[in-house]
XYZ file of C-alpha atoms in Angstrom:
713
model
C -34.805 -13.173 -17.400
C -32.592 -10.722 -14.769
C -34.379 -10.830 -11.233
C -34.768 -7.116 -9.942
C -34.667 -6.195 -6.193
C -38.189 -6.095 -4.832
C -39.739 -3.421 -2.294
C -38.527 -4.895 0.792
C -34.894 -5.413 -0.525
C -35.416 -1.490 -1.805
C -36.365 -0.242 1.675
C -33.066 -2.814 3.481
C -30.669 -0.534 1.293
C -32.202 2.106 2.049
C -32.284 1.856 5.753
C -28.682 0.361 5.933
C -27.702 3.990 3.985
C -29.361 5.708 6.811
C -27.951 3.774 9.370
C -24.530 4.874 7.680
C -25.378 8.398 7.299
C -26.201 8.428 11.263
C -23.079 6.874 12.342
C -21.180 9.488 9.853
C -22.894 12.422 11.732
C -22.286 10.761 15.407
C -18.785 10.225 13.838
C -19.169 13.927 12.785
C -20.246 15.380 16.026
C -17.752 13.047 18.213
C -14.860 13.629 15.638
C -15.265 17.532 15.972
C -14.773 17.564 19.973
C -12.174 15.199 20.388
C -8.653 16.564 20.618
C -7.031 16.311 17.179
C -3.138 16.798 18.959
C -3.014 13.244 19.567
C -4.064 11.903 16.347
C -1.341 9.645 15.993
C -0.735 8.595 19.444
C -4.387 7.791 19.769
C -4.319 5.534 16.924
C -1.147 3.448 18.153
C -3.745 1.967 20.758
C -5.537 -1.016 18.560
C -5.765 -4.048 19.532
C -4.788 -7.208 16.742
C -8.662 -8.377 16.194
C -9.447 -4.818 15.072
C -6.810 -4.337 12.910
C -6.725 -7.829 11.439
C -10.609 -7.398 10.706
C -9.838 -3.895 9.184
C -6.811 -5.744 6.854
C -9.493 -8.251 5.745
C -11.770 -5.769 5.025
C -9.506 -3.320 3.182
C -8.549 -5.703 0.923
C -11.674 -7.249 0.028
C -14.047 -5.018 -1.572
C -16.898 -5.358 -4.371
C -14.261 -5.480 -6.752
C -13.053 -8.936 -5.349
C -16.500 -10.214 -5.261
C -16.550 -9.270 -8.932
C -13.282 -9.976 -10.083
C -12.359 -13.446 -8.230
C -15.777 -14.845 -8.659
C -15.734 -13.663 -12.822
C -11.894 -15.609 -12.563
C -13.191 -18.418 -10.833
C -16.224 -18.838 -13.122
C -13.826 -18.511 -16.449
C -11.057 -20.165 -15.417
C -11.596 -22.611 -12.031
C -9.593 -22.496 -8.838
C -6.515 -20.736 -10.351
C -7.209 -17.321 -9.001
C -7.345 -17.854 -5.297
C -3.851 -18.301 -5.304
C -3.528 -14.658 -5.042
C -5.382 -14.958 -1.456
C -3.402 -17.980 -0.200
C -0.094 -15.903 -1.330
C -1.599 -13.126 0.874
C -1.193 -15.293 3.456
C 2.129 -15.896 3.737
C 2.800 -11.710 2.424
C 1.011 -11.138 5.435
C 3.391 -12.970 7.768
C 6.570 -11.338 5.853
C 4.836 -7.772 6.794
C 4.350 -8.578 10.604
C 7.657 -10.459 10.872
C 10.209 -8.277 8.716
C 8.739 -5.322 7.655
C 6.636 -4.040 10.433
C 9.293 -4.455 13.276
C 11.684 -2.114 10.284
C 8.785 0.604 10.259
C 8.438 0.654 13.942
C 12.009 1.312 14.512
C 12.653 3.998 12.456
C 9.787 5.590 13.747
C 7.777 6.393 10.298
C 4.231 6.781 10.342
C 4.088 7.006 6.135
C 5.834 4.960 3.553
C 7.543 7.997 1.295
C 8.577 8.988 4.720
C 10.393 5.432 5.203
C 11.928 6.097 1.521
C 13.091 9.733 2.510
C 14.600 8.462 6.168
C 16.306 5.375 4.381
C 17.921 6.965 1.319
C 18.110 10.531 1.885
C 16.640 12.947 -1.100
C 13.349 13.779 -2.548
C 13.396 11.765 -5.971
C 12.471 8.647 -4.679
C 9.541 10.162 -2.355
C 8.324 11.842 -5.446
C 8.791 8.298 -7.993
C 6.923 6.772 -5.258
C 4.259 9.187 -5.113
C 3.717 9.482 -8.562
C 3.642 5.702 -8.847
C 1.006 5.001 -6.244
C -1.167 7.721 -8.029
C -1.051 5.863 -11.238
C -1.653 2.613 -9.787
C -4.552 4.362 -7.557
C -6.404 5.647 -10.772
C -5.786 2.953 -13.346
C -6.302 -0.284 -10.606
C -8.201 0.771 -7.748
C -10.243 3.331 -8.641
C -11.822 2.748 -12.050
C -11.752 -0.678 -11.169
C -13.639 -0.073 -7.906
C -16.347 2.086 -10.128
C -16.880 -0.369 -12.676
C -17.551 -3.770 -10.201
C -20.274 -1.347 -8.324
C -21.484 -0.205 -11.316
C -21.965 -3.765 -12.616
C -24.095 -4.789 -9.266
C -26.588 -1.896 -9.575
C -26.924 -2.650 -13.342
C -27.375 -6.300 -12.524
C -29.937 -5.526 -9.584
C -31.897 -2.346 -11.150
C -31.371 -2.612 -14.770
C -29.521 0.568 -15.309
C -26.689 1.727 -17.673
C -23.597 1.180 -16.800
C -22.366 4.792 -17.095
C -25.229 5.686 -15.263
C -24.765 3.910 -12.600
C -20.646 5.024 -12.214
C -22.384 8.760 -11.929
C -24.675 7.674 -9.266
C -22.504 6.010 -7.218
C -20.177 8.964 -7.196
C -23.082 10.941 -6.297
C -23.659 8.746 -3.195
C -20.000 8.945 -2.658
C -19.693 12.643 -2.706
C -23.059 12.465 -0.362
C -21.480 9.817 2.483
C -18.332 11.883 2.345
C -20.493 15.472 3.211
C -22.082 13.283 5.799
C -18.777 12.444 7.308
C -18.515 9.050 5.688
C -14.644 9.344 5.787
C -14.834 9.381 9.654
C -17.477 7.198 9.563
C -15.391 4.179 8.068
C -13.643 3.635 11.095
C -16.767 3.325 12.546
C -18.357 0.883 9.802
C -15.733 -1.284 8.695
C -16.073 -3.929 11.713
C -19.853 -3.645 11.016
C -19.468 -3.948 7.173
C -16.757 -6.830 7.863
C -19.192 -8.772 9.866
C -22.399 -8.246 7.229
C -20.056 -9.440 4.447
C -18.785 -12.332 5.878
C -22.049 -13.608 6.875
C -23.857 -12.851 3.591
C -21.167 -14.632 1.675
C -20.670 -17.835 3.749
C -24.712 -17.862 3.458
C -24.813 -17.034 -0.120
C -22.001 -20.121 0.021
C -23.783 -22.418 1.943
C -27.131 -21.782 -0.306
C -25.188 -22.135 -3.639
C -23.332 -25.330 -2.536
C -26.610 -26.988 -1.406
C -28.316 -26.223 -4.506
C -25.596 -27.835 -6.665
C -25.081 -31.143 -4.032
C -21.704 -30.511 -2.278
C -18.290 -29.666 -2.840
C -17.469 -32.504 -4.764
C -20.805 -31.683 -7.108
C -19.206 -28.746 -7.939
C -15.744 -29.843 -8.790
C -18.133 -32.602 -11.468
C -20.485 -30.118 -12.539
C -18.049 -27.412 -13.426
C -15.898 -29.245 -15.765
C -19.027 -29.721 -17.410
C -20.920 -26.410 -17.914
C -20.812 -25.425 -21.309
C -23.147 -23.367 -22.607
C -26.166 -24.794 -24.836
C -25.146 -23.250 -28.146
C -28.475 -24.487 -30.097
C -30.829 -22.844 -27.679
C -28.733 -19.445 -27.755
C -28.950 -19.187 -31.260
C -32.690 -19.714 -31.222
C -33.469 -17.391 -28.295
C -30.884 -14.220 -29.346
C -30.919 -12.451 -32.182
C -27.273 -13.494 -33.752
C -25.581 -12.984 -36.816
C -22.135 -14.721 -35.992
C -22.665 -18.098 -35.392
C -19.358 -19.018 -34.498
C -18.707 -19.955 -30.900
C -15.145 -20.171 -28.626
C -13.588 -20.621 -25.334
C -17.045 -21.753 -24.403
C -15.957 -25.160 -22.290
C -13.698 -25.025 -18.912
C -10.165 -25.005 -19.436
C -8.951 -28.963 -18.822
C -6.924 -27.421 -15.824
C -9.471 -25.793 -14.087
C -9.343 -27.640 -10.925
C -5.673 -26.887 -10.714
C -4.497 -23.869 -8.764
C -0.615 -23.664 -10.342
C -0.195 -24.932 -13.463
C 2.112 -25.817 -16.214
C 4.701 -22.947 -17.122
C 3.170 -22.210 -20.600
C -0.292 -21.768 -18.819
C -2.160 -18.568 -19.682
C -3.214 -18.171 -16.246
C -1.003 -18.980 -13.756
C 2.326 -20.497 -14.596
C 3.696 -21.571 -11.451
C 7.091 -20.193 -12.451
C 5.881 -16.990 -13.361
C 3.538 -17.004 -10.157
C 5.931 -18.043 -7.691
C 9.200 -15.804 -9.084
C 7.164 -12.652 -10.609
C 3.688 -12.452 -8.590
C 4.959 -12.622 -5.338
C 7.632 -9.899 -5.530
C 4.878 -7.610 -7.097
C 2.748 -8.698 -4.278
C 5.078 -7.719 -1.838
C 4.224 -4.087 -2.764
C 0.715 -4.160 -2.379
C 0.955 -6.085 1.627
C 4.139 -4.382 2.667
C 4.608 -1.116 1.246
C 1.403 0.250 0.244
C 0.387 3.008 2.452
C -3.192 1.754 3.499
C -2.284 -1.933 4.468
C 0.780 -0.714 6.289
C -0.690 2.299 8.092
C -3.417 0.019 10.141
C -0.526 -2.162 11.043
C 1.545 0.361 12.454
C -1.875 1.649 14.296
C -1.303 -1.288 16.685
C -0.446 -1.210 20.648
C 2.935 -3.459 20.272
C 4.765 -5.344 17.797
C 2.944 -8.267 19.878
C -0.725 -7.005 18.554
C 0.819 -5.662 14.795
C 1.834 -9.466 14.544
C -1.075 -10.935 16.292
C -3.379 -8.746 13.547
C -1.043 -10.088 10.581
C -2.068 -13.846 12.094
C -5.614 -13.062 12.127
C -5.705 -11.298 8.998
C -3.686 -14.347 7.582
C -6.413 -16.746 8.694
C -9.462 -14.807 7.162
C -7.451 -14.770 3.947
C -8.626 -18.766 3.521
C -12.367 -17.440 3.205
C -12.297 -15.647 -0.368
C -11.223 -18.969 -2.055
C -14.847 -20.615 -0.565
C -17.146 -17.929 -0.156
C -16.227 -15.831 -3.536
C -14.039 -18.270 -6.021
C -16.452 -21.056 -5.610
C -19.866 -19.514 -5.650
C -18.399 -17.753 -9.129
C -17.962 -21.545 -9.827
C -21.119 -22.364 -8.944
C -22.639 -18.924 -11.010
C -21.279 -20.791 -14.397
C -22.615 -24.291 -13.631
C -26.103 -22.659 -12.813
C -26.335 -20.001 -15.455
C -23.882 -21.556 -17.897
C -25.447 -19.817 -21.281
C -25.343 -16.415 -19.812
C -21.476 -16.454 -18.212
C -20.012 -18.550 -20.576
C -21.263 -16.422 -23.772
C -20.609 -18.074 -26.905
C -19.060 -15.064 -28.930
C -18.434 -11.472 -28.321
C -21.685 -10.499 -29.852
C -23.514 -12.547 -27.407
C -21.376 -11.473 -25.075
C -22.535 -7.736 -25.589
C -26.493 -8.952 -25.901
C -25.836 -10.350 -22.120
C -23.815 -8.069 -20.021
C -22.637 -4.935 -22.556
C -19.210 -6.386 -22.888
C -17.796 -7.987 -25.660
C -15.031 -9.577 -23.918
C -16.715 -11.714 -21.528
C -19.402 -12.139 -19.031
C -17.932 -13.868 -16.053
C -17.901 -10.386 -14.232
C -21.652 -10.871 -13.621
C -21.088 -14.313 -12.234
C -21.404 -13.135 -8.030
C -24.203 -10.435 -8.804
C -26.349 -12.896 -10.444
C -26.072 -15.512 -8.209
C -27.219 -12.766 -5.582
C -30.125 -12.119 -7.617
C -31.099 -15.419 -8.523
C -30.321 -17.498 -5.317
C -30.594 -15.252 -2.185
C -33.859 -14.592 -0.525
C -35.668 -11.597 -0.455
C -34.557 -9.162 2.200
C -30.834 -10.851 2.584
C -31.059 -9.873 -1.072
C -31.045 -6.209 -0.309
C -28.527 -6.424 2.282
C -25.890 -8.194 0.440
C -26.492 -5.430 -2.370
C -26.103 -2.704 0.504
C -23.007 -4.258 1.949
C -21.464 -4.488 -1.473
C -22.302 -0.974 -2.805
C -21.338 0.449 1.000
C -17.871 -1.341 1.324
C -17.368 -0.213 -2.545
C -18.355 3.259 -1.503
C -15.697 3.052 1.466
C -13.135 2.473 -0.584
C -13.576 5.154 -3.054
C -13.550 7.553 0.083
C -10.463 6.489 0.966
C -8.781 5.947 -2.458
C -10.309 9.808 -3.323
C -8.632 10.838 -0.046
C -4.902 9.157 0.341
C -4.680 9.992 -3.788
C -5.368 13.331 -3.375
C -3.219 14.286 0.302
C 0.021 12.228 -2.011
C -0.191 14.862 -4.660
C -1.117 17.530 -2.637
C 1.738 16.841 -0.061
C 4.483 14.850 -1.841
C 4.180 16.211 -5.044
C 2.093 19.745 -5.592
C 4.100 21.097 -2.464
C 7.336 20.261 -3.495
C 6.702 21.943 -6.939
C 5.108 25.244 -4.923
C 6.666 25.124 -1.580
C 5.086 28.485 -0.699
C 1.752 27.509 -1.093
C -0.678 28.241 1.669
C -3.093 25.710 3.813
C -6.011 26.757 1.859
C -4.678 26.598 -1.084
C -3.618 23.122 -0.831
C -6.983 22.337 0.145
C -8.038 23.773 -2.902
C -5.687 21.610 -4.967
C -6.793 18.514 -2.911
C -10.033 18.618 -3.958
C -9.509 19.537 -7.707
C -7.385 16.857 -7.953
C -10.252 14.606 -6.868
C -12.562 15.815 -9.703
C -9.577 14.896 -12.175
C -9.188 11.337 -10.627
C -12.879 11.385 -11.163
C -12.722 12.308 -14.876
C -10.032 10.047 -15.594
C -11.832 7.006 -13.813
C -15.241 6.963 -15.731
C -12.800 8.024 -18.852
C -10.743 4.393 -18.141
C -13.804 2.442 -17.503
C -14.534 0.907 -21.527
C -10.636 0.159 -21.220
C -11.252 -1.948 -18.223
C -14.312 -3.590 -19.734
C -12.371 -4.862 -23.027
C -9.340 -5.568 -21.041
C -8.213 -9.393 -20.142
C -11.381 -11.384 -21.788
C -13.291 -9.194 -19.342
C -12.040 -10.910 -16.003
C -11.779 -8.107 -14.086
C -9.325 -9.515 -11.341
C -6.334 -10.469 -14.057
C -6.697 -6.723 -15.524
C -5.972 -5.558 -12.144
C -2.946 -7.778 -11.188
C -1.455 -7.438 -15.135
C -1.125 -3.825 -14.563
C 0.572 -4.233 -11.185
C 2.747 -6.459 -12.214
C 4.346 -4.057 -14.979
C 5.122 -1.504 -12.297
C 5.144 -2.235 -8.640
C 7.839 -5.339 -8.923
C 11.058 -2.484 -9.027
C 9.237 -1.342 -5.585
C 9.193 -4.354 -4.034
C 12.872 -4.690 -4.729
C 13.772 -1.148 -3.901
C 12.342 -2.079 -0.471
C 13.672 -5.501 0.028
C 16.905 -4.085 -0.514
C 16.638 -0.910 1.288
C 15.644 -2.948 4.367
C 18.006 -5.966 4.114
C 21.163 -4.263 2.501
C 22.849 -1.394 4.333
C 25.380 -0.408 1.359
C 22.163 0.490 -0.664
C 22.170 4.361 -1.293
C 19.625 6.490 -2.689
C 21.796 6.596 -6.227
C 21.325 3.315 -6.931
C 17.696 2.936 -5.635
C 17.365 5.981 -7.738
C 18.582 4.032 -11.062
C 17.390 1.135 -10.493
C 13.884 2.617 -9.737
C 13.544 4.250 -13.091
C 15.329 0.978 -15.075
C 12.508 -1.019 -13.763
C 10.001 1.596 -13.812
C 10.361 2.640 -17.565
C 10.975 -1.177 -18.553
C 7.395 -1.733 -17.281
C 5.745 1.158 -18.301
C 6.734 0.347 -22.052
C 5.842 -2.895 -21.864
C 2.101 -1.803 -20.248
C 1.640 0.743 -23.271
C 2.432 -2.201 -25.741
C -0.380 -4.131 -24.087
C -2.733 -1.365 -24.502
C -1.664 -0.777 -27.883
C -1.507 -4.533 -29.379
C -5.093 -5.493 -28.027
C -5.657 -9.053 -27.518
C -7.560 -9.872 -30.185
C -11.610 -11.398 -29.784
C -11.488 -14.770 -29.303
C -13.073 -15.955 -33.000
C -10.258 -13.326 -34.753
C -6.722 -14.313 -35.645
C -3.949 -13.296 -33.306
C -1.525 -11.068 -35.067
C 0.336 -9.424 -31.765
C 4.212 -9.977 -31.853
C 5.754 -12.801 -30.533
C 7.394 -11.270 -27.529
C 3.586 -9.794 -26.433
C 1.730 -13.049 -26.974
C 3.834 -15.696 -25.691
C 5.427 -14.195 -22.591
C 2.930 -14.193 -19.969
C 3.142 -11.115 -17.567
C 4.281 -12.848 -14.492
C 7.561 -13.286 -16.394
C 7.729 -10.192 -17.153
C 7.674 -9.025 -13.704
C 10.390 -11.406 -12.623
C 12.230 -10.025 -15.260
C 11.621 -6.188 -13.861
C 12.399 -7.134 -9.968
C 15.808 -8.633 -11.317
C 17.077 -6.101 -13.339
C 15.667 -3.272 -10.881
C 17.738 -5.649 -8.472
C 20.979 -5.683 -10.571
C 20.778 -1.977 -11.071
C 20.617 -0.976 -7.881
C 23.169 -3.404 -6.806
C 25.501 -2.147 -9.151
C 25.300 1.525 -8.764
C 25.308 1.382 -5.254
C 28.663 -0.120 -5.174
C 30.193 2.445 -7.670
C 28.863 5.380 -5.531
C 29.586 6.627 -2.109
C 27.871 4.164 0.683
C 24.467 5.623 2.619
C 25.688 7.501 5.656
C 25.170 6.066 9.216
C 22.297 8.051 10.480
C 20.155 7.079 7.259
C 20.995 3.126 8.123
C 21.269 2.969 11.596
C 17.171 2.636 12.323
C 15.782 1.862 9.042
C 17.227 -1.604 8.183
C 15.823 -5.346 9.013
C 19.469 -5.124 11.397
C 18.557 -2.543 13.163
C 16.035 -3.752 14.800
C 18.500 -6.087 16.797
C 20.664 -2.959 18.016
C 18.576 -1.645 20.735
C 20.485 1.185 21.664
C 19.491 4.926 21.174
C 21.595 7.121 19.648
C 24.407 7.881 21.316
C 25.303 11.239 23.100
C 28.578 11.712 20.951
C 26.049 11.561 17.642
C 23.920 13.744 19.549
C 26.151 16.548 19.920
C 27.244 16.193 16.038
C 23.658 16.583 15.412
C 23.501 19.847 17.871
C 25.950 21.324 15.607
C 24.694 20.610 12.860
C 21.389 21.970 13.312
C 22.973 25.205 15.473
C 25.050 25.668 11.527
C 21.563 25.727 9.884
C 20.079 27.870 12.351
C 22.858 30.439 11.310
C 22.027 29.905 7.688
C 18.417 30.448 8.476
C 19.186 33.240 10.548
C 21.257 35.039 7.210
C 18.092 34.711 5.240
C 15.313 35.391 8.161
C 13.983 38.672 6.503
C 12.816 36.779 3.031
C 11.913 33.303 4.831
C 8.425 32.388 5.503
C 7.524 29.022 6.931
C 5.346 27.114 4.646
C 3.809 29.874 2.895
C 2.359 31.585 5.544
C 1.633 35.041 5.281
C 3.279 37.753 7.257
C -0.049 38.423 9.310
C -0.916 34.734 9.820
C 2.980 34.263 11.586
C 1.703 36.663 14.257
C -0.883 33.860 15.268
C 1.412 30.606 15.256
C 2.027 29.106 18.440
C 6.164 27.986 19.221
C 4.974 24.461 18.648
C 3.128 24.798 15.872
C 6.336 26.445 14.798
C 8.335 23.402 15.794
C 6.260 21.434 12.828
C 6.122 24.550 10.467
C 9.515 25.968 10.183
C 12.407 23.720 8.971
C 15.537 25.251 7.425
C 16.937 22.721 5.056
C 20.465 22.081 5.022
C 20.566 19.797 1.856
C 24.255 19.517 1.948
C 23.755 17.629 5.234
C 21.326 14.079 4.677
C 21.673 13.644 8.468
C 19.467 16.697 9.299
C 17.870 16.718 5.989
C 13.884 17.000 7.736
C 11.555 13.763 6.766
C 8.647 14.367 5.228
C 5.950 14.443 7.590
C 7.881 17.338 9.013
C 7.509 19.712 6.120
C 3.797 19.444 6.246
C 1.292 22.165 6.733
C -0.051 22.217 9.007
C 0.825 18.803 9.991
C -0.740 16.677 7.499
C -0.384 13.066 8.323
C -1.732 10.174 6.701
C -4.308 7.504 8.760
C -5.948 4.476 7.499
C -5.421 6.431 3.924
C -6.951 9.468 5.263
C -5.825 12.923 5.562
C -5.872 14.735 8.925
C -5.031 18.589 8.880
C -4.292 18.656 12.304
C -2.677 21.538 14.435
C -5.515 24.037 13.490
C -7.111 25.363 16.484
C -9.624 27.763 16.467
C -8.921 31.796 16.388
C -9.606 32.553 19.871
C -6.670 29.795 21.239
C -4.339 31.075 18.528
C -4.279 34.440 19.852
C -1.152 35.050 21.700
C 0.909 37.956 23.645
C 3.665 39.655 22.836
C 5.854 37.430 24.993
C 4.874 34.667 22.915
C 5.770 36.756 19.290
C 9.148 37.439 20.675
C 10.474 34.064 21.794
C 8.744 33.115 18.669
C 10.848 35.510 16.624
C 13.987 34.471 18.970
C 13.515 30.840 18.396
C 13.202 31.553 14.186
C 15.968 33.462 13.501
C 18.258 30.986 16.110
C 19.012 33.507 19.077
C 18.070 30.405 21.169
C 18.596 26.981 20.811
C 16.459 25.622 23.425
C 13.632 24.470 21.350
C 15.926 22.939 19.511
C 17.724 20.944 22.270
C 14.351 19.656 23.247
C 13.465 18.760 19.958
C 16.126 16.579 19.765
C 15.736 15.338 22.855
C 11.870 14.167 22.018
C 12.831 12.303 19.181
C 15.475 10.524 21.330
C 12.422 10.167 23.861
C 10.359 9.401 20.859
C 13.269 6.618 19.645
C 12.489 5.126 23.028
C 9.208 4.379 22.722
C 9.872 3.188 19.361
C 12.249 0.372 21.378
C 9.459 -0.494 23.923
C 6.888 -1.247 21.162
C 9.095 -3.748 20.066
C 9.483 -5.471 23.288
C 8.294 -9.126 23.430
C 7.725 -11.525 26.638
C 9.377 -14.734 26.037
C 5.445 -16.250 26.198
C 4.225 -14.074 23.631
C 6.681 -14.630 21.209
C 6.370 -18.421 21.555
C 2.477 -18.241 20.650
C 3.434 -15.643 18.043
C 5.932 -17.952 16.456
C 3.822 -20.890 17.046
C 0.649 -19.226 15.081
C 3.423 -18.194 12.388
C 3.986 -22.029 11.847
C 0.678 -22.645 11.830
C -0.476 -20.351 9.172
C 2.187 -20.689 6.820
C 1.542 -24.752 7.001
C -1.853 -23.984 6.090
C -1.088 -21.800 3.426
C 1.374 -24.553 2.058
C -0.965 -27.550 2.550
C -4.042 -25.314 0.693
C -1.526 -24.626 -2.736
C -0.652 -28.399 -2.582
C -3.821 -29.700 -1.997
C -5.632 -27.212 -4.950
C -2.543 -28.005 -7.405
C -2.458 -31.722 -7.386
């Protein structure tokens, strides 16, 4: 019989949400009265502790509690390999990628690609890919996992739960949930870890210790006779009821269906490079650090925290199978459907079932609240960053004259569109990957992300890599990956007691091997095309490669002089067309109210023939639309009283706009040099700090390798 939340639990859940909403109102009140102009500068003041906790929390959402524990219940230790792999890749982010991002002075990933390669093609490709991944892996999986928790605790219908979740998320967003995330992240991380550790201790004690977990897991098979007597099942066949013989090994044989070790090391690792080193939500947090020492410290802290999920999520999932084998390891599709509503398997209910059965009243309500709140903050930031990417990187390029109001409306409509698509996608997730949700996420990501990882790695390490090479390499990898993904949906894995009639190349080739091929094909095409086409300009590689981090000189005066000349030319071009140019869709009445400093960011005269001065994507936004922690902040919007200007300011603006005076442009170039100097200061480390961080790096990597070896022998 399913355990239900008791009155005390429901009271705690309600209290938790009231608390979150109060924090939301407080955040709104505080946020609205603080200056927005220094948003990014204020962001670059975070310490390693705050960022480390934030990295952990932004990664471990409720889909991990459902997916990791579910895969633990279905196939043992294998799924923990992703966590130990992440521990290593976080250090790659801290020691290789972040120094390059800081040196190049970028805030977003599309901006980095635009600065490194020039042009818009790669920017649009990256934006479109991000949206596809947001909808098909993050959003729909988040909705499904949250709905499963509600279904397990309240016994509601899965789709009713999804609609309720979206309604609650909308409510939290209205009360300032987006801003409140900053305030609630640390609280949630603390509660999540305390709750999960408590459940781990209770469940391991219940079973009789860690060694007993390993012994009893291998014996955790359902009682088929009892199930056939209890449930009204017409199909008496059973399949996949016994644990896999190598369930206690992490990296397995090259032909294993879960984690073949060559595929994991050569294919899964590049795919994970995208998530940990080039995904906006993760990278933005690390870029908010005071300096490179805090950035590296945060990745070290997050690396140590990534040791936890194996023990606080995967092991409890395995214990759930030991205690509730008849439900978690259902015997055939008909039985599975009666237990949890999915014909593919019921491993996903492992963690919620454990919470509902083992955790005492009170703590159970708190854990449910933390799970659902963590999920909703995830949904908030995904909705927001996805609509920002669509509005600024896609829609704005298609419709250059779009007003600020139009962009806001488009953003809202796109969120609604994403919600509909995500809900429609939930049934497919339920049936994919034998009900193992975490492996579904990895499979979709492995078909689409290796090309991106190849582009970022080549862009950072190989100066000769150019826009044509990166674009054609990326497209070759994307097309092949997309074809394989579509084939995976057309030729679905049969139910466990049915013959497998899929083509051999789909049935026998593991998705990690496909990821390996995609990574290397992208790399080879990029390499060949780059060599056959002109090299990138000096300006494109001056600050955007790994080797540029070592070069600490600010842009030289001669180069600046050339830049000024090029800019003067572009101003003259702008002057010729001044009669019909209106910056970024502003109406002529609105132009009167704009300050010169706003214009500095709103108006850009593009000269596509000169890649050196092509404006990076963050400079074209209206009004400065910036990303921070996946949130969009509309900056530069001032109260109407502040916007009124005297006639002289209008004339100055017209002069500047038409190119009669180039003082502003000179100031801007000087300011760019100043910003570059600040970036270089951020990269400085004292010898003692450097030694301490490098010691930490050796410790955390050694620990990761030890864990791989220990759980694979």
